[in-house]
mmCIF file of C-alpha atoms and ligand atoms in Angstrom:
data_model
loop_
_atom_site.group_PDB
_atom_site.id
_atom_site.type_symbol
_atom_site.label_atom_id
_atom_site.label_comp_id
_atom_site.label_asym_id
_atom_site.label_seq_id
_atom_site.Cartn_x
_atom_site.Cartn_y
_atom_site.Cartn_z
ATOM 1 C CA UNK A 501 -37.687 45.581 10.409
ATOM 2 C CA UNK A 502 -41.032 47.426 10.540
ATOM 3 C CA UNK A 503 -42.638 48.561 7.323
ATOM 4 C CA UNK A 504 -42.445 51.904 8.812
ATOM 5 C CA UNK A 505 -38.768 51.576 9.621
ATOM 6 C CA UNK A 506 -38.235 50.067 6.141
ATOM 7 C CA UNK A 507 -39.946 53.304 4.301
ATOM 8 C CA UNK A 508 -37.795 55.551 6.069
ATOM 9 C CA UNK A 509 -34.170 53.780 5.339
ATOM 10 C CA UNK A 510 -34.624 50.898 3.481
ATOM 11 C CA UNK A 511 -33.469 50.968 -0.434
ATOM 12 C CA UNK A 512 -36.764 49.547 -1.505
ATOM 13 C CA UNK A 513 -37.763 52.649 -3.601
ATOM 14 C CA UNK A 514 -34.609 52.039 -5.377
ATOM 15 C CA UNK A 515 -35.426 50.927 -8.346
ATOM 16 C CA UNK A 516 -38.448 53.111 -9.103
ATOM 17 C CA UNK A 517 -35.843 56.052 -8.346
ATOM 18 C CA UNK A 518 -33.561 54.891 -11.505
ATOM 19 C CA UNK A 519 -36.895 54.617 -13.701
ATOM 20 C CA UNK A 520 -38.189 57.717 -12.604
ATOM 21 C CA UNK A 521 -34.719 59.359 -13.286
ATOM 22 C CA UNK A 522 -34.482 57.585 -16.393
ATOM 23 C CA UNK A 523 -37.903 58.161 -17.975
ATOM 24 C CA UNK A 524 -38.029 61.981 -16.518
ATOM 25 C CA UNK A 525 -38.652 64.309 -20.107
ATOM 26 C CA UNK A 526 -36.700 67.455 -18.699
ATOM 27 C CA UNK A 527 -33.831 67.770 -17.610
ATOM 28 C CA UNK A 528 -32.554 65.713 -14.399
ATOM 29 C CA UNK A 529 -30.648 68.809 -13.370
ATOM 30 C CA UNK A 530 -33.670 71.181 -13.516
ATOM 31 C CA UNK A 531 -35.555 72.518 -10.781
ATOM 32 C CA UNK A 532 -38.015 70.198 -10.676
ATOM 33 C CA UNK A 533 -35.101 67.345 -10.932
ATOM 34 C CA UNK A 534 -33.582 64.986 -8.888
ATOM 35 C CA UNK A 535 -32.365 67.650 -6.304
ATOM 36 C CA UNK A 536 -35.568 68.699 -5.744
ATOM 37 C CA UNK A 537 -37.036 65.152 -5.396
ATOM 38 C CA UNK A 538 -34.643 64.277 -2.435
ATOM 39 C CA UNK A 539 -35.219 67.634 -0.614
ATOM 40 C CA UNK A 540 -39.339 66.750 -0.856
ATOM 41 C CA UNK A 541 -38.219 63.769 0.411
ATOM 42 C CA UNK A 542 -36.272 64.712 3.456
ATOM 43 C CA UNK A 543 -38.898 67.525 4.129
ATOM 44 C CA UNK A 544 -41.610 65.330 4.037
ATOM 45 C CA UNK A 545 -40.172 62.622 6.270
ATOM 46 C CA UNK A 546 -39.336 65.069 8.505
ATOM 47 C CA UNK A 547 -42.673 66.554 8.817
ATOM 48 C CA UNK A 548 -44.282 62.909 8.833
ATOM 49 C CA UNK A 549 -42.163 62.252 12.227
ATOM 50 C CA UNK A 550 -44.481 64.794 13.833
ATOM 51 C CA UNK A 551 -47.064 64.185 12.504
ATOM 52 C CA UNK A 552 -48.037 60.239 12.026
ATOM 53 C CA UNK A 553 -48.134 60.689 8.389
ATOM 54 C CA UNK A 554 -47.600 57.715 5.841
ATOM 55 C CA UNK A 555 -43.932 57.639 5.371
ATOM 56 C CA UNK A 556 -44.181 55.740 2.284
ATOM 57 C CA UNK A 557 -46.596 57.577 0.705
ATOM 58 C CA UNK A 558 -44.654 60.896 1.595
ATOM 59 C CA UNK A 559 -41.671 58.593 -0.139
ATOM 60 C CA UNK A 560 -43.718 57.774 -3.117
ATOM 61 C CA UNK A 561 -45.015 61.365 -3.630
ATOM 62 C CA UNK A 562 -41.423 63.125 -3.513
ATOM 63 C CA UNK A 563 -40.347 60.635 -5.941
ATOM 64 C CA UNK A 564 -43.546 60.901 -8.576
ATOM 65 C CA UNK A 565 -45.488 63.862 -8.421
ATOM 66 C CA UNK A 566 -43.553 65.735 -10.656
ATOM 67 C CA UNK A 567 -41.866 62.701 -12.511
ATOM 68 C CA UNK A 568 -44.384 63.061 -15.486
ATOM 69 C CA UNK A 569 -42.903 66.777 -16.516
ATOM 70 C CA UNK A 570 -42.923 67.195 -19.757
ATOM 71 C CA UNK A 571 -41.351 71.223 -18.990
ATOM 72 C CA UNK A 572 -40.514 73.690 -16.419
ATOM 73 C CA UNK A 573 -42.934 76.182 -16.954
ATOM 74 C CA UNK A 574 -46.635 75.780 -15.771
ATOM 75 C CA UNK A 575 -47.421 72.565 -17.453
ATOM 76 C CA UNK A 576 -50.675 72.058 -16.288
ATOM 77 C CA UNK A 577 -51.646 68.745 -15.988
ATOM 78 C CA UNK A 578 -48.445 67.241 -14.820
ATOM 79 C CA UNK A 579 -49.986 66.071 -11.401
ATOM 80 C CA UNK A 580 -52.887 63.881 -13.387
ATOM 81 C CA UNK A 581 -50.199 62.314 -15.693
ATOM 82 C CA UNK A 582 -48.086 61.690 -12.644
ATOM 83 C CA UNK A 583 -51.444 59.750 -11.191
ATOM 84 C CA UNK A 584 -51.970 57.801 -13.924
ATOM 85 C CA UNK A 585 -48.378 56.558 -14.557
ATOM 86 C CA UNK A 586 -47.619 55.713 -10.803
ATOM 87 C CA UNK A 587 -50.926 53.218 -10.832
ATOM 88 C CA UNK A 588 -49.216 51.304 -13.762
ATOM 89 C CA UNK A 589 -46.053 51.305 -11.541
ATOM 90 C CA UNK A 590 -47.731 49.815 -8.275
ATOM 91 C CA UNK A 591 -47.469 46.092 -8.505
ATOM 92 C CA UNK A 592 -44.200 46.536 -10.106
ATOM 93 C CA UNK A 593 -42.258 48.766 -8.352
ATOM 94 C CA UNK A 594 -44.093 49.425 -4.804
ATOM 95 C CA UNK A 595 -47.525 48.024 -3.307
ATOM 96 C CA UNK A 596 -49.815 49.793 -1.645
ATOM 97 C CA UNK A 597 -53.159 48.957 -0.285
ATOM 98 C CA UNK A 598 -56.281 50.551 -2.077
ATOM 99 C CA UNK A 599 -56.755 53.273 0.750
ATOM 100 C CA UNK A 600 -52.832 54.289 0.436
ATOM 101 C CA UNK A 601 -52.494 53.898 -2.937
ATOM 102 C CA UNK A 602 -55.657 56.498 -3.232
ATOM 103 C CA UNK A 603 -54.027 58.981 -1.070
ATOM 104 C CA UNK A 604 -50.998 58.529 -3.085
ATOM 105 C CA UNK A 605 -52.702 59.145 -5.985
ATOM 106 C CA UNK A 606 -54.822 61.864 -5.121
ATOM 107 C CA UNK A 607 -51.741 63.803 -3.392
ATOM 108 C CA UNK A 608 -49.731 63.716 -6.990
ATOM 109 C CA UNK A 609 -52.984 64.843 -8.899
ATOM 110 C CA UNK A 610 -53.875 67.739 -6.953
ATOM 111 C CA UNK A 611 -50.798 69.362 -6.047
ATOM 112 C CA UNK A 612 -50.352 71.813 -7.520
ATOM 113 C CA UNK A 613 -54.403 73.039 -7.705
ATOM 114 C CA UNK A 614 -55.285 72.521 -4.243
ATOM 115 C CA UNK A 615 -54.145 73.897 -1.102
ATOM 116 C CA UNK A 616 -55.763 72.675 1.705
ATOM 117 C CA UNK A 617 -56.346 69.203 2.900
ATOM 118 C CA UNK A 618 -57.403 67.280 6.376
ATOM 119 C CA UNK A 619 -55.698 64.221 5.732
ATOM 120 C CA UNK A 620 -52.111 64.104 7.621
ATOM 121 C CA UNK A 621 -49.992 61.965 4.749
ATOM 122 C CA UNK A 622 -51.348 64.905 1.900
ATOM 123 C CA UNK A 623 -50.771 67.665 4.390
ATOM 124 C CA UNK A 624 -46.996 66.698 4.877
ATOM 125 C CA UNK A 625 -46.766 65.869 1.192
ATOM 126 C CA UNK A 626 -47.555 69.328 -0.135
ATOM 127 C CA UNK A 627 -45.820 71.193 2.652
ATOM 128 C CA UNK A 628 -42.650 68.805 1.794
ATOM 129 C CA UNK A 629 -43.247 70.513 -1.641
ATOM 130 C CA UNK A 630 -44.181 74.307 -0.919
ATOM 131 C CA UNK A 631 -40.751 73.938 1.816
ATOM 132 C CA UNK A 632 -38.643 73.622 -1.301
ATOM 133 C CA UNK A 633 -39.940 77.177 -2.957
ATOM 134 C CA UNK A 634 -36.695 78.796 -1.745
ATOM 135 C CA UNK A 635 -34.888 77.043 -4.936
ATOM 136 C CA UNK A 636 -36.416 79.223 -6.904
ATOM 137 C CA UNK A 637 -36.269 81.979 -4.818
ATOM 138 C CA UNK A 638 -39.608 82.224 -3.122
ATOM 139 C CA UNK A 639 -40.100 82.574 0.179
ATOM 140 C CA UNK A 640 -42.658 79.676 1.911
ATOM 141 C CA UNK A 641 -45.818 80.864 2.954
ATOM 142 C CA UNK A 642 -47.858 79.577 6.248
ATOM 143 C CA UNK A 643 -51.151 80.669 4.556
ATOM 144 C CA UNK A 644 -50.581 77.588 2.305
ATOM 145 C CA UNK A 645 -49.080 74.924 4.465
ATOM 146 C CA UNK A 646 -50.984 72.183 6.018
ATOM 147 C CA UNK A 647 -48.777 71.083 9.088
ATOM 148 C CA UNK A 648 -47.642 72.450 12.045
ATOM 149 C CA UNK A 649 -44.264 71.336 11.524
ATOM 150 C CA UNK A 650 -44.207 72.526 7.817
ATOM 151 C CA UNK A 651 -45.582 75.856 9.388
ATOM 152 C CA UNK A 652 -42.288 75.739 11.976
ATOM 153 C CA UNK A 653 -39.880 74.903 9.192
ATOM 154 C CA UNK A 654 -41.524 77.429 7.270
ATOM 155 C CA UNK A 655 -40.606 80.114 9.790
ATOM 156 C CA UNK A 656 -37.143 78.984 10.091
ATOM 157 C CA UNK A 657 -36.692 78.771 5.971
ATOM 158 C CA UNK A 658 -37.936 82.483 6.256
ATOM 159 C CA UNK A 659 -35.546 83.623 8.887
ATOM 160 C CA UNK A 660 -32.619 81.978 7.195
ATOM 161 C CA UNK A 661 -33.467 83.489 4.048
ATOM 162 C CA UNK A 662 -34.574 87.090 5.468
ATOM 163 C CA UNK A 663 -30.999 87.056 7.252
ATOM 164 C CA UNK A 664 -29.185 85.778 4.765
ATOM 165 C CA UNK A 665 -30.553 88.508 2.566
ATOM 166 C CA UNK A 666 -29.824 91.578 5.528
ATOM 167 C CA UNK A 667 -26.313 90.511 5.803
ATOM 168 C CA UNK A 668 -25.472 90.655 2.512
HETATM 169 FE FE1 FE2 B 1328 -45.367 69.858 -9.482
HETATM 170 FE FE1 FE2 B 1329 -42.484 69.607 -6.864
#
């Protein structure tokens, strides 16, 4: 099997899923909880298959970058912490090279205070992100996604939603 192929089904992430689950300071059940990891996860694979992006640094991201939560307000800083913990996790519980493990690292980090971004694997983690604002009721927003397929899942979220919402 491919590493590719391996990122995308293989159960290697599977024990850095219990820690982060385990060591998580909220609530599992929140909105920025396990539900929400999986559905950053599926998003961002799916936007990664169009687009060439990393698939296990989309993996890694949906996994960490809000593992390091301490509430589910603001909490600014949360992306750093998230940074900082996941380099004492590679070794252990996934290896990266320096160049993937920086991209990893820098997508968790700025998340939440940057928008835009060139690079492919950042672009599809952030828009795997943003693509999961309808849990809380927001609508995405094109002006600050980063792939064409986010922008095209974007649209359909928005239909869904804006239907949804007529026919009620
Ligand atoms: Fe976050
Ligand atoms: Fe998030």
């Amino acid at each position: 099997m491919s590493n590719k192929q391996a990122a995308e089904d293989g159960d290697e992430l599977r024990a850095l899923q219990q820690l982060v689950t385990l060591r998580f300071a909220g609530d599992v059940q929140s909105i920025h909880g396990i539900a929400h990891w999986r559905r950053v996860e599926q998003n961002g694979l799916e936007i990664a298959r169009h687009s060439g992006a990393d698939l296990l640094v989309v993996r890694l991201f949906a996994w960490l970058h809000d593992s390091r939560r301490l509430n589910d307000n603001e909490d600014h800083g949360h992306g750093a912490r998230a940074a900082a913990w996941l380099t004492e996790l590679h070794g252990e519980y996934f290896v990266l090279d320096a160049g993937r493990l920086a991209t990893l690292c820098y997508a968790c980090e700025w998340h939440t205070d940057r928008t835009s971004t060139e690079d492919a694997t950042v672009g599809a983690c952030w828009d795997a992100d943003r693509l999961d604002l309808p849990r809380v009721g927001t609508l995405p927003d094109e002006a600050y996604l980063n792939t064409a397929h986010g922008k095209l899942l974007s649209r359909h979220i928005r239909h869904r939603m804006t239907q949804g919402h007529r026919s009620r």
